[in-house]
Amino acid sequence: MSKAFASQADLEEKQVSFTQLSDHAYAYTAEGDPNTGVVIGDDAVMVIDTQATPVMAADVIRRIGEVTDKPIKYVVLSHYHAVRVLGASAYKPQHIIASQDTRDLIVERGEQDKASEIGRFPRLFRNVESVPPGLTWPTITFKGEMTLWLGKVEVKLLQLGRGHTKGDTVVWLPQDRVLFSGDLVEYDATPYAGDAYFQDWPQTLDNIAALKPRSLVPGRGAALQGEAEVAKGLAGTKAFVSELFASVKAGASAGQDLRRVYRETVERLKPTYGGWVIFDHCLPFDVTRAYDEATQYPDPRIWTAERDQQMWASLEG
Ligand SMILES: [Zn+2]
């Protein structure tokens, strides 16, 4: 029997945790579903990645309300993916902040990505009708680095290199040594790499490690607390990305077609990574992008709902 497309068969609700990591940082995590980060400053709250819909974001807002009555003024988008950004309107923020590279991706492929992501993983878009028409637009963009002061709390937004997308932004609290990585780092969850830069990603992870975070909130999976857990999360993501790209490059340079490279790469990776959530969902997209990067496409091609289905049929059919 062929596999159900992407995550259309994944219907099981996950348990949410809201974990305090430092004086100012909280992690909203859900057993491998997309995470949201929260920074509580002296005078305002910042939310990092919004959840997929305003109805889902309402649960984040409820949790924040249980620990502070300060207003949510800022939303930061770690990258452009729909599942991270479409809940933004619920927070009624004064500002939505993203890298210029992330805004460029929203302009170039935001609409296609929205249709594609909703089709791939309906459960993650609970009450999708609550998403306002159109896209989530940043009101402030930056290049490379930006610092916000929430009172005396320093919040750095950093582009440490390309990886999961070209616009990846991490949020770093130097005083608390807490880092919010977006999908650059995953834990017990498979990195999605359909829009990735495989060549660059490992160095970007080394740049995160160089900050020496004490806690790290990954894009998916439990919050990592303590330097040993942080190192484990970084190493696991780096190993997955490196092994997948090495496998695909070897097949491509031997002249193998994508379908064969896909089969062999899945076989190679499954014993180590097959237990991570969304492994079966991600691998066809990840291998397709890696094959593109290893052959003729330095930049990721745009995924549309139609291209998703064609790719799936050609690799899994
Ligand atoms: Zn993503």
PDB file of C-alpha atoms and ligand atoms in Angstrom:
ATOM      1  CA  MET A   1       0.000   0.000   0.000  1.00  0.00           C
ATOM      2  CA  SER A   2       1.380   3.426  -0.859  1.00  0.00           C
ATOM      3  CA  LYS A   3       1.880   5.984   1.873  1.00  0.00           C
ATOM      4  CA  ALA A   4      -0.728   8.692   2.451  1.00  0.00           C
ATOM      5  CA  PHE A   5       0.505  12.017   1.030  1.00  0.00           C
ATOM      6  CA  ALA A   6       2.772  13.988   3.387  1.00  0.00           C
ATOM      7  CA  SER A   7       1.034  14.149   6.801  1.00  0.00           C
ATOM      8  CA  GLN A   8      -2.596  13.864   5.726  1.00  0.00           C
ATOM      9  CA  ALA A   9      -2.948  10.697   7.821  1.00  0.00           C
ATOM     10  CA  ASP A  10      -1.472  12.307  10.966  1.00  0.00           C
ATOM     11  CA  LEU A  11      -4.538  13.151  13.042  1.00  0.00           C
ATOM     12  CA  GLU A  12      -3.443  12.555  16.635  1.00  0.00           C
ATOM     13  CA  GLU A  13      -3.614  15.605  18.921  1.00  0.00           C
ATOM     14  CA  LYS A  14      -0.425  16.441  20.843  1.00  0.00           C
ATOM     15  CA  GLN A  15       0.101  17.419  24.465  1.00  0.00           C
ATOM     16  CA  VAL A  16       1.191  21.052  24.921  1.00  0.00           C
ATOM     17  CA  SER A  17       3.895  22.087  27.423  1.00  0.00           C
ATOM     18  CA  PHE A  18       4.636  25.654  28.490  1.00  0.00           C
ATOM     19  CA  THR A  19       8.077  25.608  30.062  1.00  0.00           C
ATOM     20  CA  GLN A  20       9.949  28.419  31.815  1.00  0.00           C
ATOM     21  CA  LEU A  21      13.618  28.424  30.764  1.00  0.00           C
ATOM     22  CA  SER A  22      14.950  31.564  32.469  1.00  0.00           C
ATOM     23  CA  ASP A  23      13.752  34.795  34.089  1.00  0.00           C
ATOM     24  CA  HIS A  24      12.473  35.971  30.705  1.00  0.00           C
ATOM     25  CA  ALA A  25      12.078  32.968  28.399  1.00  0.00           C
ATOM     26  CA  TYR A  26       9.337  30.384  27.923  1.00  0.00           C
ATOM     27  CA  ALA A  27       8.846  27.580  25.406  1.00  0.00           C
ATOM     28  CA  TYR A  28       5.453  26.497  24.075  1.00  0.00           C
ATOM     29  CA  THR A  29       6.077  22.992  22.724  1.00  0.00           C
ATOM     30  CA  ALA A  30       3.845  20.141  21.591  1.00  0.00           C
ATOM     31  CA  GLU A  31       5.568  16.767  21.194  1.00  0.00           C
ATOM     32  CA  GLY A  32       7.047  17.541  17.804  1.00  0.00           C
ATOM     33  CA  ASP A  33       4.406  19.929  16.463  1.00  0.00           C
ATOM     34  CA  PRO A  34       5.718  23.459  15.690  1.00  0.00           C
ATOM     35  CA  ASN A  35       6.938  25.371  18.752  1.00  0.00           C
ATOM     36  CA  THR A  36       6.437  28.990  19.794  1.00  0.00           C
ATOM     37  CA  GLY A  37       8.907  30.991  21.873  1.00  0.00           C
ATOM     38  CA  VAL A  38       7.996  33.685  24.395  1.00  0.00           C
ATOM     39  CA  VAL A  39      10.179  36.464  25.821  1.00  0.00           C
ATOM     40  CA  ILE A  40       8.790  38.489  28.711  1.00  0.00           C
ATOM     41  CA  GLY A  41      10.625  41.791  29.025  1.00  0.00           C
ATOM     42  CA  ASP A  42      10.267  44.575  31.599  1.00  0.00           C
ATOM     43  CA  ASP A  43       7.459  46.263  29.697  1.00  0.00           C
ATOM     44  CA  ALA A  44       6.379  44.002  26.845  1.00  0.00           C
ATOM     45  CA  VAL A  45       6.155  40.445  25.551  1.00  0.00           C
ATOM     46  CA  MET A  46       7.669  39.066  22.344  1.00  0.00           C
ATOM     47  CA  VAL A  47       6.343  35.965  20.592  1.00  0.00           C
ATOM     48  CA  ILE A  48       8.623  33.994  18.281  1.00  0.00           C
ATOM     49  CA  ASP A  49       6.663  32.054  15.624  1.00  0.00           C
ATOM     50  CA  THR A  50       2.936  32.263  15.900  1.00  0.00           C
ATOM     51  CA  GLN A  51       1.348  28.800  15.395  1.00  0.00           C
ATOM     52  CA  ALA A  52      -0.518  28.048  12.204  1.00  0.00           C
ATOM     53  CA  THR A  53      -3.863  29.752  12.802  1.00  0.00           C
ATOM     54  CA  PRO A  54      -5.318  32.492  15.044  1.00  0.00           C
ATOM     55  CA  VAL A  55      -7.435  29.888  16.869  1.00  0.00           C
ATOM     56  CA  MET A  56      -4.294  27.900  17.711  1.00  0.00           C
ATOM     57  CA  ALA A  57      -2.471  31.100  18.697  1.00  0.00           C
ATOM     58  CA  ALA A  58      -5.271  31.820  21.188  1.00  0.00           C
ATOM     59  CA  ASP A  59      -3.956  28.959  23.333  1.00  0.00           C
ATOM     60  CA  VAL A  60      -0.483  30.546  23.374  1.00  0.00           C
ATOM     61  CA  ILE A  61      -2.046  33.859  24.413  1.00  0.00           C
ATOM     62  CA  ARG A  62      -3.946  32.102  27.202  1.00  0.00           C
ATOM     63  CA  ARG A  63      -0.719  30.538  28.529  1.00  0.00           C
ATOM     64  CA  ILE A  64       1.113  33.876  28.413  1.00  0.00           C
ATOM     65  CA  GLY A  65      -1.773  35.445  30.312  1.00  0.00           C
ATOM     66  CA  GLU A  66      -1.252  32.925  33.103  1.00  0.00           C
ATOM     67  CA  VAL A  67       2.304  34.204  33.740  1.00  0.00           C
ATOM     68  CA  THR A  68       2.173  37.930  32.925  1.00  0.00           C
ATOM     69  CA  ASP A  69      -0.235  40.795  32.241  1.00  0.00           C
ATOM     70  CA  LYS A  70       2.296  42.684  30.102  1.00  0.00           C
ATOM     71  CA  PRO A  71       1.145  43.383  26.529  1.00  0.00           C
ATOM     72  CA  ILE A  72       2.303  41.285  23.556  1.00  0.00           C
ATOM     73  CA  LYS A  73       3.952  43.961  21.423  1.00  0.00           C
ATOM     74  CA  TYR A  74       6.244  42.029  19.106  1.00  0.00           C
ATOM     75  CA  VAL A  75       5.959  38.987  16.890  1.00  0.00           C
ATOM     76  CA  VAL A  76       9.173  37.656  15.335  1.00  0.00           C
ATOM     77  CA  LEU A  77       9.038  35.323  12.341  1.00  0.00           C
ATOM     78  CA  SER A  78      12.023  32.940  12.409  1.00  0.00           C
ATOM     79  CA  HIS A  79      11.291  32.215   8.732  1.00  0.00           C
ATOM     80  CA  TYR A  80       8.469  32.427   6.209  1.00  0.00           C
ATOM     81  CA  HIS A  81       6.699  29.032   6.465  1.00  0.00           C
ATOM     82  CA  ALA A  82       2.910  29.214   6.759  1.00  0.00           C
ATOM     83  CA  VAL A  83       2.745  26.939   9.791  1.00  0.00           C
ATOM     84  CA  ARG A  84       4.899  29.517  11.660  1.00  0.00           C
ATOM     85  CA  VAL A  85       3.289  32.763  10.558  1.00  0.00           C
ATOM     86  CA  LEU A  86      -0.433  32.465   9.827  1.00  0.00           C
ATOM     87  CA  GLY A  87      -1.502  32.791  13.467  1.00  0.00           C
ATOM     88  CA  ALA A  88       0.064  36.267  13.748  1.00  0.00           C
ATOM     89  CA  SER A  89      -3.136  38.315  13.639  1.00  0.00           C
ATOM     90  CA  ALA A  90      -4.355  36.826  16.944  1.00  0.00           C
ATOM     91  CA  TYR A  91      -1.628  38.609  18.919  1.00  0.00           C
ATOM     92  CA  LYS A  92      -2.560  42.064  17.563  1.00  0.00           C
ATOM     93  CA  PRO A  93       1.131  43.001  17.800  1.00  0.00           C
ATOM     94  CA  GLN A  94       2.492  46.520  17.333  1.00  0.00           C
ATOM     95  CA  HIS A  95       5.153  45.031  15.098  1.00  0.00           C
ATOM     96  CA  ILE A  96       5.895  41.879  13.134  1.00  0.00           C
ATOM     97  CA  ILE A  97       9.647  41.542  12.634  1.00  0.00           C
ATOM     98  CA  ALA A  98      11.489  39.402  10.091  1.00  0.00           C
ATOM     99  CA  SER A  99      14.703  39.401   8.114  1.00  0.00           C
ATOM    100  CA  GLN A 100      14.622  41.094   4.722  1.00  0.00           C
ATOM    101  CA  ASP A 101      15.419  37.673   3.225  1.00  0.00           C
ATOM    102  CA  THR A 102      12.295  36.260   4.882  1.00  0.00           C
ATOM    103  CA  ARG A 103      10.173  39.098   3.518  1.00  0.00           C
ATOM    104  CA  ASP A 104      11.617  38.447   0.054  1.00  0.00           C
ATOM    105  CA  LEU A 105      10.499  34.803   0.309  1.00  0.00           C
ATOM    106  CA  ILE A 106       6.990  35.863   1.392  1.00  0.00           C
ATOM    107  CA  VAL A 107       6.794  38.106  -1.682  1.00  0.00           C
ATOM    108  CA  GLU A 108       8.187  35.463  -4.004  1.00  0.00           C
ATOM    109  CA  ARG A 109       6.452  32.282  -2.772  1.00  0.00           C
ATOM    110  CA  GLY A 110       4.238  33.012   0.238  1.00  0.00           C
ATOM    111  CA  GLU A 111       0.955  32.269  -1.536  1.00  0.00           C
ATOM    112  CA  GLN A 112       2.182  28.990  -3.014  1.00  0.00           C
ATOM    113  CA  ASP A 113       3.651  27.930   0.324  1.00  0.00           C
ATOM    114  CA  LYS A 114       0.391  28.639   2.141  1.00  0.00           C
ATOM    115  CA  ALA A 115      -1.637  26.406  -0.205  1.00  0.00           C
ATOM    116  CA  SER A 116       1.059  23.755  -0.192  1.00  0.00           C
ATOM    117  CA  GLU A 117       1.477  23.568   3.604  1.00  0.00           C
ATOM    118  CA  ILE A 118      -2.248  23.454   4.345  1.00  0.00           C
ATOM    119  CA  GLY A 119      -2.572  20.554   1.896  1.00  0.00           C
ATOM    120  CA  ARG A 120       0.349  18.660   3.388  1.00  0.00           C
ATOM    121  CA  PHE A 121      -0.657  18.749   7.042  1.00  0.00           C
ATOM    122  CA  PRO A 122      -4.312  19.626   7.678  1.00  0.00           C
ATOM    123  CA  ARG A 123      -4.159  18.823  11.425  1.00  0.00           C
ATOM    124  CA  LEU A 124      -1.608  21.603  11.951  1.00  0.00           C
ATOM    125  CA  PHE A 125      -4.023  24.161  10.526  1.00  0.00           C
ATOM    126  CA  ARG A 126      -6.848  23.723  13.025  1.00  0.00           C
ATOM    127  CA  ASN A 127      -9.675  26.187  12.283  1.00  0.00           C
ATOM    128  CA  VAL A 128      -7.905  27.306   9.128  1.00  0.00           C
ATOM    129  CA  GLU A 129     -10.956  29.473   8.389  1.00  0.00           C
ATOM    130  CA  SER A 130      -9.752  31.808  11.182  1.00  0.00           C
ATOM    131  CA  VAL A 131      -6.713  32.806   9.071  1.00  0.00           C
ATOM    132  CA  PRO A 132      -7.380  36.216   7.530  1.00  0.00           C
ATOM    133  CA  PRO A 133      -7.190  36.416   3.723  1.00  0.00           C
ATOM    134  CA  GLY A 134      -3.743  37.061   2.281  1.00  0.00           C
ATOM    135  CA  LEU A 135      -0.373  36.646   3.949  1.00  0.00           C
ATOM    136  CA  THR A 136       1.409  37.722   7.154  1.00  0.00           C
ATOM    137  CA  TRP A 137       3.527  40.798   6.360  1.00  0.00           C
ATOM    138  CA  PRO A 138       6.414  42.050   8.509  1.00  0.00           C
ATOM    139  CA  THR A 139       6.205  45.689   9.592  1.00  0.00           C
ATOM    140  CA  ILE A 140       9.942  45.842  10.371  1.00  0.00           C
ATOM    141  CA  THR A 141      12.696  44.072   8.447  1.00  0.00           C
ATOM    142  CA  PHE A 142      16.409  43.897   9.089  1.00  0.00           C
ATOM    143  CA  LYS A 143      19.573  42.568   7.500  1.00  0.00           C
ATOM    144  CA  GLY A 144      21.992  40.444   9.474  1.00  0.00           C
ATOM    145  CA  GLU A 145      21.350  41.638  13.007  1.00  0.00           C
ATOM    146  CA  MET A 146      18.956  43.731  15.078  1.00  0.00           C
ATOM    147  CA  THR A 147      18.716  44.426  18.809  1.00  0.00           C
ATOM    148  CA  LEU A 148      15.557  45.198  20.769  1.00  0.00           C
ATOM    149  CA  TRP A 149      15.583  46.299  24.375  1.00  0.00           C
ATOM    150  CA  LEU A 150      12.495  45.184  26.298  1.00  0.00           C
ATOM    151  CA  GLY A 151      13.345  47.502  29.166  1.00  0.00           C
ATOM    152  CA  LYS A 152      16.658  46.156  30.433  1.00  0.00           C
ATOM    153  CA  VAL A 153      16.274  42.826  28.616  1.00  0.00           C
ATOM    154  CA  GLU A 154      18.445  42.615  25.522  1.00  0.00           C
ATOM    155  CA  VAL A 155      16.976  40.632  22.616  1.00  0.00           C
ATOM    156  CA  LYS A 156      19.138  39.983  19.578  1.00  0.00           C
ATOM    157  CA  LEU A 157      17.712  38.860  16.247  1.00  0.00           C
ATOM    158  CA  LEU A 158      20.508  37.224  14.279  1.00  0.00           C
ATOM    159  CA  GLN A 159      20.963  35.746  10.839  1.00  0.00           C
ATOM    160  CA  LEU A 160      23.767  33.271  11.464  1.00  0.00           C
ATOM    161  CA  GLY A 161      23.685  31.805   7.966  1.00  0.00           C
ATOM    162  CA  ARG A 162      21.322  29.954   5.655  1.00  0.00           C
ATOM    163  CA  GLY A 163      20.011  26.509   6.520  1.00  0.00           C
ATOM    164  CA  HIS A 164      16.322  25.607   6.756  1.00  0.00           C
ATOM    165  CA  THR A 165      15.623  28.625   4.467  1.00  0.00           C
ATOM    166  CA  LYS A 166      17.660  31.567   3.239  1.00  0.00           C
ATOM    167  CA  GLY A 167      15.932  33.903   5.713  1.00  0.00           C
ATOM    168  CA  ASP A 168      16.508  31.986   8.959  1.00  0.00           C
ATOM    169  CA  THR A 169      16.593  34.174  12.057  1.00  0.00           C
ATOM    170  CA  VAL A 170      17.446  33.081  15.586  1.00  0.00           C
ATOM    171  CA  VAL A 171      16.458  35.016  18.697  1.00  0.00           C
ATOM    172  CA  TRP A 172      19.173  35.255  21.339  1.00  0.00           C
ATOM    173  CA  LEU A 173      18.941  36.487  24.917  1.00  0.00           C
ATOM    174  CA  PRO A 174      22.597  37.096  25.879  1.00  0.00           C
ATOM    175  CA  GLN A 175      21.827  37.778  29.557  1.00  0.00           C
ATOM    176  CA  ASP A 176      19.865  34.529  30.004  1.00  0.00           C
ATOM    177  CA  ARG A 177      21.821  32.582  27.341  1.00  0.00           C
ATOM    178  CA  VAL A 178      18.587  31.303  25.818  1.00  0.00           C
ATOM    179  CA  LEU A 179      18.310  30.798  22.062  1.00  0.00           C
ATOM    180  CA  PHE A 180      15.193  30.294  19.906  1.00  0.00           C
ATOM    181  CA  SER A 181      16.360  28.562  16.734  1.00  0.00           C
ATOM    182  CA  GLY A 182      13.252  28.182  14.589  1.00  0.00           C
ATOM    183  CA  ASP A 183      13.547  25.165  12.284  1.00  0.00           C
ATOM    184  CA  LEU A 184      17.357  25.426  12.053  1.00  0.00           C
ATOM    185  CA  VAL A 185      17.399  22.946  14.941  1.00  0.00           C
ATOM    186  CA  GLU A 186      14.943  20.104  15.596  1.00  0.00           C
ATOM    187  CA  TYR A 187      14.853  17.595  18.419  1.00  0.00           C
ATOM    188  CA  ASP A 188      13.397  14.088  18.054  1.00  0.00           C
ATOM    189  CA  ALA A 189      11.788  15.530  14.942  1.00  0.00           C
ATOM    190  CA  THR A 190      12.889  15.315  11.329  1.00  0.00           C
ATOM    191  CA  PRO A 191      14.270  18.538   9.833  1.00  0.00           C
ATOM    192  CA  TYR A 192      12.191  19.674   6.856  1.00  0.00           C
ATOM    193  CA  ALA A 193      14.606  20.665   4.116  1.00  0.00           C
ATOM    194  CA  GLY A 194      12.452  21.327   1.069  1.00  0.00           C
ATOM    195  CA  ASP A 195      13.609  24.972   1.036  1.00  0.00           C
ATOM    196  CA  ALA A 196      17.039  24.330   2.503  1.00  0.00           C
ATOM    197  CA  TYR A 197      20.649  25.164   1.757  1.00  0.00           C
ATOM    198  CA  PHE A 198      22.362  21.885   2.633  1.00  0.00           C
ATOM    199  CA  GLN A 199      25.843  23.188   1.915  1.00  0.00           C
ATOM    200  CA  ASP A 200      25.461  26.051   4.407  1.00  0.00           C
ATOM    201  CA  TRP A 201      23.357  24.475   7.155  1.00  0.00           C
ATOM    202  CA  PRO A 202      26.122  22.709   9.187  1.00  0.00           C
ATOM    203  CA  GLN A 203      28.190  25.908   9.474  1.00  0.00           C
ATOM    204  CA  THR A 204      25.105  27.825  10.613  1.00  0.00           C
ATOM    205  CA  LEU A 205      24.638  25.247  13.381  1.00  0.00           C
ATOM    206  CA  ASP A 206      28.285  25.730  14.401  1.00  0.00           C
ATOM    207  CA  ASN A 207      27.613  29.482  14.562  1.00  0.00           C
ATOM    208  CA  ILE A 208      24.712  28.801  16.951  1.00  0.00           C
ATOM    209  CA  ALA A 209      26.938  26.566  19.083  1.00  0.00           C
ATOM    210  CA  ALA A 210      29.566  29.329  19.258  1.00  0.00           C
ATOM    211  CA  LEU A 211      27.091  31.498  21.211  1.00  0.00           C
ATOM    212  CA  LYS A 212      27.150  28.790  23.915  1.00  0.00           C
ATOM    213  CA  PRO A 213      23.411  28.732  24.678  1.00  0.00           C
ATOM    214  CA  ARG A 214      22.392  27.352  28.052  1.00  0.00           C
ATOM    215  CA  SER A 215      18.889  26.579  26.740  1.00  0.00           C
ATOM    216  CA  LEU A 216      17.607  26.225  23.195  1.00  0.00           C
ATOM    217  CA  VAL A 217      14.055  26.116  21.893  1.00  0.00           C
ATOM    218  CA  PRO A 218      14.070  24.102  18.653  1.00  0.00           C
ATOM    219  CA  GLY A 219      11.502  24.450  15.890  1.00  0.00           C
ATOM    220  CA  ARG A 220       9.993  21.120  16.865  1.00  0.00           C
ATOM    221  CA  GLY A 221      10.530  18.944  19.925  1.00  0.00           C
ATOM    222  CA  ALA A 222      11.104  19.561  23.603  1.00  0.00           C
ATOM    223  CA  ALA A 223      12.979  22.617  24.884  1.00  0.00           C
ATOM    224  CA  LEU A 224      16.641  21.734  25.402  1.00  0.00           C
ATOM    225  CA  GLN A 225      17.858  22.665  28.876  1.00  0.00           C
ATOM    226  CA  GLY A 226      21.507  22.625  29.854  1.00  0.00           C
ATOM    227  CA  GLU A 227      24.561  22.621  27.640  1.00  0.00           C
ATOM    228  CA  ALA A 228      24.550  18.831  27.176  1.00  0.00           C
ATOM    229  CA  GLU A 229      20.980  18.791  25.799  1.00  0.00           C
ATOM    230  CA  VAL A 230      21.697  21.815  23.592  1.00  0.00           C
ATOM    231  CA  ALA A 231      24.777  20.077  22.167  1.00  0.00           C
ATOM    232  CA  LYS A 232      22.739  16.923  21.535  1.00  0.00           C
ATOM    233  CA  GLY A 233      20.079  18.847  19.601  1.00  0.00           C
ATOM    234  CA  LEU A 234      22.653  20.660  17.485  1.00  0.00           C
ATOM    235  CA  ALA A 235      24.636  17.484  16.785  1.00  0.00           C
ATOM    236  CA  GLY A 236      21.566  15.460  15.833  1.00  0.00           C
ATOM    237  CA  THR A 237      20.364  18.081  13.365  1.00  0.00           C
ATOM    238  CA  LYS A 238      23.838  18.478  11.889  1.00  0.00           C
ATOM    239  CA  ALA A 239      24.295  14.732  11.473  1.00  0.00           C
ATOM    240  CA  PHE A 240      20.933  14.321   9.736  1.00  0.00           C
ATOM    241  CA  VAL A 241      21.526  17.206   7.323  1.00  0.00           C
ATOM    242  CA  SER A 242      25.108  16.138   6.563  1.00  0.00           C
ATOM    243  CA  GLU A 243      24.352  12.439   6.105  1.00  0.00           C
ATOM    244  CA  LEU A 244      21.348  13.108   3.890  1.00  0.00           C
ATOM    245  CA  PHE A 245      23.274  15.503   1.642  1.00  0.00           C
ATOM    246  CA  ALA A 246      26.303  13.199   1.429  1.00  0.00           C
ATOM    247  CA  SER A 247      24.073  10.276   0.411  1.00  0.00           C
ATOM    248  CA  VAL A 248      22.273  12.315  -2.260  1.00  0.00           C
ATOM    249  CA  LYS A 249      25.479  13.859  -3.609  1.00  0.00           C
ATOM    250  CA  ALA A 250      27.072  10.428  -3.956  1.00  0.00           C
ATOM    251  CA  GLY A 251      24.075   9.088  -5.874  1.00  0.00           C
ATOM    252  CA  ALA A 252      23.794  12.158  -8.083  1.00  0.00           C
ATOM    253  CA  SER A 253      27.466  12.134  -9.017  1.00  0.00           C
ATOM    254  CA  ALA A 254      27.175   8.428  -9.873  1.00  0.00           C
ATOM    255  CA  GLY A 255      24.496   9.428 -12.374  1.00  0.00           C
ATOM    256  CA  GLN A 256      21.580   7.827 -10.494  1.00  0.00           C
ATOM    257  CA  ASP A 257      18.099   9.262 -11.002  1.00  0.00           C
ATOM    258  CA  LEU A 258      16.140  10.915  -8.190  1.00  0.00           C
ATOM    259  CA  ARG A 259      13.887   7.932  -7.549  1.00  0.00           C
ATOM    260  CA  ARG A 260      16.831   5.595  -6.959  1.00  0.00           C
ATOM    261  CA  VAL A 261      18.688   8.166  -4.856  1.00  0.00           C
ATOM    262  CA  TYR A 262      15.536   8.586  -2.778  1.00  0.00           C
ATOM    263  CA  ARG A 263      15.135   4.847  -2.128  1.00  0.00           C
ATOM    264  CA  GLU A 264      18.765   4.405  -1.142  1.00  0.00           C
ATOM    265  CA  THR A 265      18.877   7.512   1.055  1.00  0.00           C
ATOM    266  CA  VAL A 266      15.735   6.458   2.947  1.00  0.00           C
ATOM    267  CA  GLU A 267      17.257   3.030   3.522  1.00  0.00           C
ATOM    268  CA  ARG A 268      20.489   4.573   4.765  1.00  0.00           C
ATOM    269  CA  LEU A 269      18.856   7.093   7.143  1.00  0.00           C
ATOM    270  CA  LYS A 270      15.888   5.130   8.463  1.00  0.00           C
ATOM    271  CA  PRO A 271      17.754   2.997  11.049  1.00  0.00           C
ATOM    272  CA  THR A 272      19.067   6.150  12.800  1.00  0.00           C
ATOM    273  CA  TYR A 273      16.364   8.741  12.162  1.00  0.00           C
ATOM    274  CA  GLY A 274      13.215   6.777  11.281  1.00  0.00           C
ATOM    275  CA  GLY A 275      11.819   7.252  14.809  1.00  0.00           C
ATOM    276  CA  TRP A 276      11.825  11.061  14.576  1.00  0.00           C
ATOM    277  CA  VAL A 277       8.361  12.538  13.959  1.00  0.00           C
ATOM    278  CA  ILE A 278       7.445  13.395  10.357  1.00  0.00           C
ATOM    279  CA  PHE A 279      10.320  11.300   8.928  1.00  0.00           C
ATOM    280  CA  ASP A 280       8.100   9.800   6.210  1.00  0.00           C
ATOM    281  CA  HIS A 281       6.597  13.210   5.463  1.00  0.00           C
ATOM    282  CA  CYS A 282       9.914  15.053   5.133  1.00  0.00           C
ATOM    283  CA  LEU A 283      12.175  12.621   3.307  1.00  0.00           C
ATOM    284  CA  PRO A 284      10.665  12.968  -0.178  1.00  0.00           C
ATOM    285  CA  PHE A 285      10.872  16.781   0.034  1.00  0.00           C
ATOM    286  CA  ASP A 286      14.312  16.748   1.638  1.00  0.00           C
ATOM    287  CA  VAL A 287      15.868  14.371  -0.872  1.00  0.00           C
ATOM    288  CA  THR A 288      14.299  16.218  -3.797  1.00  0.00           C
ATOM    289  CA  ARG A 289      15.793  19.515  -2.615  1.00  0.00           C
ATOM    290  CA  ALA A 290      19.175  17.923  -1.865  1.00  0.00           C
ATOM    291  CA  TYR A 291      19.228  16.396  -5.361  1.00  0.00           C
ATOM    292  CA  ASP A 292      18.417  19.810  -6.857  1.00  0.00           C
ATOM    293  CA  GLU A 293      21.210  21.459  -4.855  1.00  0.00           C
ATOM    294  CA  ALA A 294      23.679  18.709  -5.799  1.00  0.00           C
ATOM    295  CA  THR A 295      22.851  19.067  -9.491  1.00  0.00           C
ATOM    296  CA  GLN A 296      21.534  22.236 -11.075  1.00  0.00           C
ATOM    297  CA  TYR A 297      19.577  24.426  -8.614  1.00  0.00           C
ATOM    298  CA  PRO A 298      21.583  26.516  -6.139  1.00  0.00           C
ATOM    299  CA  ASP A 299      18.304  28.033  -4.833  1.00  0.00           C
ATOM    300  CA  PRO A 300      15.224  26.014  -3.803  1.00  0.00           C
ATOM    301  CA  ARG A 301      12.475  25.803  -6.398  1.00  0.00           C
ATOM    302  CA  ILE A 302       8.998  26.938  -5.363  1.00  0.00           C
ATOM    303  CA  TRP A 303       6.746  24.193  -3.993  1.00  0.00           C
ATOM    304  CA  THR A 304       3.135  24.383  -5.126  1.00  0.00           C
ATOM    305  CA  ALA A 305       0.274  22.093  -4.142  1.00  0.00           C
ATOM    306  CA  GLU A 306       0.538  20.559  -7.634  1.00  0.00           C
ATOM    307  CA  ARG A 307       4.307  20.073  -7.520  1.00  0.00           C
ATOM    308  CA  ASP A 308       3.948  18.446  -4.076  1.00  0.00           C
ATOM    309  CA  GLN A 309       1.549  15.835  -5.501  1.00  0.00           C
ATOM    310  CA  GLN A 310       3.619  15.157  -8.617  1.00  0.00           C
ATOM    311  CA  MET A 311       6.793  14.693  -6.589  1.00  0.00           C
ATOM    312  CA  TRP A 312       5.038  12.382  -4.123  1.00  0.00           C
ATOM    313  CA  ALA A 313       3.548  10.253  -6.902  1.00  0.00           C
ATOM    314  CA  SER A 314       6.899   9.921  -8.655  1.00  0.00           C
ATOM    315  CA  LEU A 315       8.801   8.893  -5.497  1.00  0.00           C
ATOM    316  CA  GLU A 316       6.178   7.005  -3.491  1.00  0.00           C
ATOM    317  CA  GLY A 317       3.841   5.792  -6.258  1.00  0.00           C
TER     318      GLY A 317
HETATM  319 ZN    ZN B   1       9.919  25.764   8.499  1.00  0.00          ZN
END
